[in-house]
Amino acid sequence: MISIDNFRPKGTVKLADISTLNDLGLSDDEKEEKLQEVQKKLSKKQDAMYAHNKYAFLICLQGMDTCGKDSLIREVFKEFNMRGVVVHSFKTPTSTELEHDYLWRHYLALPEKGKFAVFNRTHYENVLVTRVHPEYILNENLPNINTVEDITDEFWQDRLQQINNFEKHIAQNGTKVLKFYFHMSKEEQRKRLLKRLENEEDQWKFSVGDLKEREHWDRYMACYEEAISSTNTEYAPWYIVPADDKKAARYLVAKIIWEHLQLLTDIKEPELELDVKANIEVYKKMLQD
């Protein structure tokens, strides 16, 4: 029996103490079968949630390059009704986005009631990439931040608290927030990057920037540890997903989403109004004439 609580961090996170590989005690065929079972259940429940029109789900995916986020989105959500799920991949902020606070573009992408939104890279980039490369903060043109030296530890603590406030606000208004960190080993990333280069069909996925960011691996791990430890709340929980086994990771994420959906016991299939239901046969006859 797989307990999702085993993947929910507790206290201060030390990624080096958490395995990047977990096959969940299943064969590859079993992982695929179980994923397909959950896909169907998610799809049916999502239809009911769409009609219920009270809750939304925000699925946040974070991890180093090649950790498997894109393929997971394709596999986990492929049975969903297209109108019920929207995927957002946040790139470098545009000039328009930089004219607003850093959370503005994420507010704009939040899901409507009854829908899922998947953030492929998220608002956490603002305490990860920008923390590894603090010079990016200068592009935000913030008061009292004129040089990198002005960006203190207090600045980052404030930003982490702002993210907590953002997530608490949307959670209190009906958006269920689930956050997943794809915990991949540096060696596994090396293999996946090399595979991209060796396979001509996948070479377009390769970016020299991936190698540059790889040089900052340890710094990124430290930033992830602090971000997860500081923002792992009841209203917006983190899950650390071992990502060296892609099939296991996909099934685990689907299972976690499903179990959280199950907690919303008031979601039910919509029913016809009584007077309409009482006249079903009349309406059928009208259409047959």
Short mmCIF file of C-alpha atoms in Angstrom, two decimals:
data_model
loop_
_atom_site.label_atom_id
_atom_site.label_comp_id
_atom_site.label_asym_id
_atom_site.label_seq_id
_atom_site.Cartn_x
_atom_site.Cartn_y
_atom_site.Cartn_z
CA MET A 1 0.00 0.00 0.00
CA ILE A 2 1.49 3.34 -1.09
CA SER A 3 0.92 6.14 1.42
CA ILE A 4 1.18 9.62 -0.07
CA ASP A 5 2.12 10.94 3.38
CA ASN A 6 5.52 9.30 2.94
CA PHE A 7 6.27 11.84 0.22
CA ARG A 8 5.12 14.87 2.20
CA PRO A 9 8.15 16.55 3.82
CA LYS A 10 8.13 17.22 7.52
CA GLY A 11 10.18 19.94 9.17
CA THR A 12 13.38 21.19 7.60
CA VAL A 13 14.07 19.55 4.25
CA LYS A 14 17.45 17.95 3.52
CA LEU A 15 17.31 16.72 -0.05
CA ALA A 16 20.55 14.76 0.25
CA ASP A 17 18.78 12.52 2.78
CA ILE A 18 15.89 11.73 0.41
CA SER A 19 16.23 9.09 -2.31
CA THR A 20 15.75 10.17 -5.91
CA LEU A 21 14.75 6.64 -6.95
CA ASN A 22 11.66 4.76 -5.80
CA ASP A 23 9.91 2.21 -8.02
CA LEU A 24 7.02 2.02 -5.50
CA GLY A 25 7.48 -1.76 -5.43
CA LEU A 26 5.85 -2.06 -8.86
CA SER A 27 6.96 -3.35 -12.24
CA ASP A 28 6.87 -0.98 -15.21
CA ASP A 29 3.71 -2.67 -16.51
CA GLU A 30 2.03 -2.33 -13.11
CA LYS A 31 2.90 1.38 -12.93
CA GLU A 32 1.31 1.97 -16.33
CA GLU A 33 -1.79 -0.04 -15.44
CA LYS A 34 -2.27 1.81 -12.18
CA LEU A 35 -1.72 5.16 -13.88
CA GLN A 36 -4.40 4.32 -16.44
CA GLU A 37 -6.82 3.41 -13.65
CA VAL A 38 -6.24 6.72 -11.89
CA GLN A 39 -6.45 8.67 -15.17
CA LYS A 40 -9.97 7.39 -15.75
CA LYS A 41 -11.06 8.20 -12.20
CA LEU A 42 -9.55 11.67 -12.39
CA SER A 43 -11.29 12.34 -15.69
CA LYS A 44 -14.70 11.37 -14.34
CA LYS A 45 -14.24 13.34 -11.12
CA GLN A 46 -13.02 16.36 -13.05
CA ASP A 47 -16.21 16.38 -15.11
CA ALA A 48 -18.24 16.42 -11.89
CA MET A 49 -16.02 19.16 -10.46
CA TYR A 50 -16.52 21.23 -13.61
CA ALA A 51 -20.30 20.97 -13.29
CA HIS A 52 -20.16 21.58 -9.51
CA ASN A 53 -18.31 24.85 -10.24
CA LYS A 54 -17.09 25.56 -6.72
CA TYR A 55 -13.48 24.37 -6.53
CA ALA A 56 -10.40 24.75 -8.70
CA PHE A 57 -7.07 22.94 -8.57
CA LEU A 58 -3.65 24.50 -9.02
CA ILE A 59 -0.97 21.89 -9.70
CA CYS A 60 2.55 23.31 -9.33
CA LEU A 61 5.48 21.40 -10.86
CA GLN A 62 9.07 22.30 -10.01
CA GLY A 63 12.37 20.60 -10.67
CA MET A 64 15.67 20.80 -12.46
CA ASP A 65 15.88 20.58 -16.26
CA THR A 66 14.99 17.11 -17.67
CA CYS A 67 13.23 16.03 -14.47
CA GLY A 68 10.19 14.85 -16.46
CA LYS A 69 7.56 17.55 -15.93
CA ASP A 70 6.52 17.84 -19.59
CA SER A 71 6.00 14.12 -20.15
CA LEU A 72 4.17 13.84 -16.83
CA ILE A 73 1.70 16.54 -17.86
CA ARG A 74 1.07 14.73 -21.13
CA GLU A 75 0.50 11.35 -19.45
CA VAL A 76 -1.35 12.28 -16.26
CA PHE A 77 -3.84 14.70 -17.81
CA LYS A 78 -4.43 13.14 -21.22
CA GLU A 79 -7.84 11.70 -20.24
CA PHE A 80 -9.11 15.08 -19.05
CA ASN A 81 -11.72 17.01 -20.96
CA MET A 82 -9.72 19.70 -22.77
CA ARG A 83 -11.96 22.45 -21.41
CA GLY A 84 -11.13 21.39 -17.86
CA VAL A 85 -7.33 21.78 -17.73
CA VAL A 86 -4.96 24.57 -18.77
CA VAL A 87 -1.16 24.34 -18.72
CA HIS A 88 1.03 27.40 -18.19
CA SER A 89 4.80 27.38 -18.70
CA PHE A 90 6.31 30.52 -17.23
CA LYS A 91 9.33 31.84 -19.08
CA THR A 92 11.50 34.90 -18.46
CA PRO A 93 9.15 37.79 -17.54
CA THR A 94 8.17 40.05 -20.43
CA SER A 95 8.54 43.82 -20.32
CA THR A 96 4.80 44.09 -19.58
CA GLU A 97 5.02 41.57 -16.74
CA LEU A 98 7.97 43.43 -15.25
CA GLU A 99 5.78 46.52 -14.96
CA HIS A 100 3.83 44.65 -12.27
CA ASP A 101 4.80 42.79 -9.11
CA TYR A 102 6.27 39.33 -9.61
CA LEU A 103 3.07 37.49 -8.66
CA TRP A 104 0.84 39.43 -11.07
CA ARG A 105 1.26 37.08 -14.03
CA HIS A 106 0.59 34.07 -11.81
CA TYR A 107 -2.67 35.57 -10.56
CA LEU A 108 -3.74 36.01 -14.19
CA ALA A 109 -3.13 32.32 -14.88
CA LEU A 110 -5.08 30.94 -11.92
CA PRO A 111 -7.76 28.38 -12.81
CA GLU A 112 -11.42 29.21 -13.11
CA LYS A 113 -13.84 27.43 -10.80
CA GLY A 114 -14.30 23.84 -11.90
CA LYS A 115 -10.96 23.70 -13.70
CA PHE A 116 -7.38 22.54 -13.24
CA ALA A 117 -4.39 24.74 -13.96
CA VAL A 118 -0.94 23.22 -14.21
CA PHE A 119 2.00 25.54 -13.64
CA ASN A 120 5.03 24.02 -15.38
CA ARG A 121 7.58 26.05 -13.49
CA THR A 122 5.82 28.31 -11.10
CA HIS A 123 5.87 31.38 -8.90
CA TYR A 124 8.71 29.61 -7.06
CA GLU A 125 11.07 30.57 -9.86
CA ASN A 126 11.04 33.95 -8.09
CA VAL A 127 12.89 32.44 -5.11
CA LEU A 128 14.92 29.88 -7.06
CA VAL A 129 16.34 31.16 -10.35
CA THR A 130 16.41 34.72 -9.07
CA ARG A 131 18.14 33.62 -5.89
CA VAL A 132 20.81 31.73 -7.79
CA HIS A 133 21.08 34.71 -10.17
CA PRO A 134 20.14 37.71 -8.00
CA GLU A 135 21.05 40.13 -10.77
CA TYR A 136 17.70 39.21 -12.36
CA ILE A 137 15.93 40.96 -9.48
CA LEU A 138 17.27 44.28 -10.72
CA ASN A 139 15.00 43.93 -13.77
CA GLU A 140 12.00 44.30 -11.45
CA ASN A 141 12.99 47.91 -10.67
CA LEU A 142 12.06 47.60 -7.00
CA PRO A 143 12.23 50.40 -4.41
CA ASN A 144 15.48 50.38 -2.43
CA ILE A 145 17.00 47.66 -4.63
CA ASN A 146 19.63 49.33 -6.78
CA THR A 147 22.42 46.76 -6.71
CA VAL A 148 22.77 43.06 -5.97
CA GLU A 149 24.24 44.02 -2.59
CA ASP A 150 20.85 45.49 -1.62
CA ILE A 151 19.22 42.04 -1.88
CA THR A 152 19.49 40.74 1.68
CA ASP A 153 18.44 37.50 3.38
CA GLU A 154 15.50 39.47 4.76
CA PHE A 155 14.40 40.21 1.18
CA TRP A 156 14.16 36.47 0.43
CA GLN A 157 12.38 35.71 3.69
CA ASP A 158 9.82 38.42 2.89
CA ARG A 159 9.32 36.99 -0.58
CA LEU A 160 8.76 33.47 0.78
CA GLN A 161 6.16 34.88 3.18
CA GLN A 162 4.49 36.73 0.30
CA ILE A 163 4.21 33.42 -1.54
CA ASN A 164 2.63 31.85 1.53
CA ASN A 165 0.14 34.71 1.68
CA PHE A 166 -0.65 34.32 -2.04
CA GLU A 167 -1.33 30.60 -1.66
CA LYS A 168 -3.36 31.04 1.51
CA HIS A 169 -5.52 33.67 -0.16
CA ILE A 170 -6.39 31.52 -3.18
CA ALA A 171 -6.85 28.41 -1.02
CA GLN A 172 -9.34 30.22 1.20
CA ASN A 173 -11.28 31.13 -1.93
CA GLY A 174 -11.68 27.59 -3.25
CA THR A 175 -8.46 26.83 -5.14
CA LYS A 176 -6.78 23.64 -3.96
CA VAL A 177 -3.00 24.02 -4.24
CA LEU A 178 -0.72 21.00 -4.66
CA LYS A 179 3.01 21.47 -5.16
CA PHE A 180 5.40 18.83 -6.48
CA TYR A 181 9.18 18.92 -6.44
CA PHE A 182 10.68 16.37 -8.85
CA HIS A 183 13.69 15.08 -6.97
CA MET A 184 16.19 13.92 -9.59
CA SER A 185 19.84 13.02 -9.08
CA LYS A 186 22.58 14.97 -10.82
CA GLU A 187 23.77 11.74 -12.42
CA GLU A 188 20.32 11.01 -13.83
CA GLN A 189 20.20 14.51 -15.33
CA ARG A 190 23.59 13.88 -16.96
CA LYS A 191 22.23 10.72 -18.59
CA ARG A 192 19.09 12.45 -19.84
CA LEU A 193 20.97 15.41 -21.29
CA LEU A 194 23.40 13.05 -23.02
CA LYS A 195 20.48 11.03 -24.39
CA ARG A 196 19.02 14.18 -25.92
CA LEU A 197 22.27 14.89 -27.70
CA GLU A 198 22.62 11.33 -28.96
CA ASN A 199 19.05 11.11 -30.30
CA GLU A 200 18.58 13.36 -33.33
CA GLU A 201 14.82 13.53 -32.80
CA ASP A 202 15.35 14.94 -29.31
CA GLN A 203 18.24 17.28 -30.01
CA TRP A 204 15.88 20.26 -30.33
CA LYS A 205 15.11 19.89 -26.60
CA PHE A 206 18.74 20.52 -25.68
CA SER A 207 19.84 23.95 -24.52
CA VAL A 208 23.34 25.09 -23.69
CA GLY A 209 21.67 26.93 -20.83
CA ASP A 210 20.90 23.56 -19.23
CA LEU A 211 24.64 22.93 -18.87
CA LYS A 212 25.21 26.39 -17.42
CA GLU A 213 22.49 25.92 -14.82
CA ARG A 214 23.87 22.47 -14.01
CA GLU A 215 27.02 24.18 -12.76
CA HIS A 216 24.87 25.73 -9.99
CA TRP A 217 23.38 22.40 -8.89
CA ASP A 218 24.36 22.64 -5.22
CA ARG A 219 23.12 26.20 -4.95
CA TYR A 220 19.79 25.22 -6.48
CA MET A 221 19.44 22.34 -4.01
CA ALA A 222 19.99 24.72 -1.10
CA CYS A 223 17.40 27.15 -2.48
CA TYR A 224 14.88 24.35 -3.00
CA GLU A 225 15.42 23.13 0.54
CA GLU A 226 14.67 26.55 2.01
CA ALA A 227 11.74 27.23 -0.30
CA ILE A 228 10.05 23.89 0.42
CA SER A 229 10.74 24.07 4.16
CA SER A 230 9.34 27.62 4.39
CA THR A 231 6.20 27.11 2.32
CA ASN A 232 5.06 23.56 3.10
CA THR A 233 1.66 24.38 4.59
CA GLU A 234 -1.60 22.55 5.17
CA TYR A 235 -3.37 24.77 2.65
CA ALA A 236 -0.63 24.37 0.00
CA PRO A 237 1.36 21.18 0.69
CA TRP A 238 4.57 20.14 -1.00
CA TYR A 239 5.28 16.60 -2.15
CA ILE A 240 8.81 15.46 -2.95
CA VAL A 241 8.53 13.01 -5.84
CA PRO A 242 11.51 10.71 -6.57
CA ALA A 243 12.04 11.48 -10.27
CA ASP A 244 14.74 9.10 -11.48
CA ASP A 245 11.96 6.63 -12.40
CA LYS A 246 9.57 8.57 -14.67
CA LYS A 247 6.79 5.97 -14.68
CA ALA A 248 6.73 5.79 -10.90
CA ALA A 249 6.72 9.59 -10.65
CA ARG A 250 3.74 9.89 -13.01
CA TYR A 251 1.67 7.36 -11.10
CA LEU A 252 2.58 8.91 -7.75
CA VAL A 253 1.55 12.42 -8.81
CA ALA A 254 -1.73 11.14 -10.25
CA LYS A 255 -2.44 9.21 -7.05
CA ILE A 256 -1.75 12.25 -4.87
CA ILE A 257 -4.08 14.44 -6.94
CA TRP A 258 -6.76 11.76 -6.83
CA GLU A 259 -6.57 11.38 -3.06
CA HIS A 260 -6.92 15.13 -2.57
CA LEU A 261 -9.89 15.20 -4.94
CA GLN A 262 -11.50 12.47 -2.86
CA LEU A 263 -11.43 14.76 0.17
CA LEU A 264 -13.94 17.09 -1.53
CA THR A 265 -16.95 15.01 -0.56
CA ASP A 266 -19.51 17.63 -1.57
CA ILE A 267 -18.64 17.26 -5.28
CA LYS A 268 -21.40 15.24 -6.90
CA GLU A 269 -22.68 14.64 -10.39
CA PRO A 270 -25.27 17.32 -11.23
CA GLU A 271 -28.92 16.27 -11.22
CA LEU A 272 -31.81 17.45 -13.34
CA GLU A 273 -34.39 19.71 -11.78
CA LEU A 274 -37.33 17.68 -10.48
CA ASP A 275 -39.87 19.09 -12.91
CA VAL A 276 -37.56 18.39 -15.87
CA LYS A 277 -36.84 14.89 -14.63
CA ALA A 278 -40.56 14.19 -14.25
CA ASN A 279 -41.14 15.06 -17.91
CA ILE A 280 -38.25 13.16 -19.51
CA GLU A 281 -40.56 10.88 -21.45
CA VAL A 282 -42.56 13.86 -22.72
CA TYR A 283 -39.42 15.55 -24.01
CA LYS A 284 -38.22 12.35 -25.68
CA LYS A 285 -41.56 11.98 -27.44
CA MET A 286 -41.40 15.60 -28.62
CA LEU A 287 -38.01 14.93 -30.22
CA GLN A 288 -39.20 11.72 -31.86
CA ASP A 289 -42.20 13.31 -33.57
#
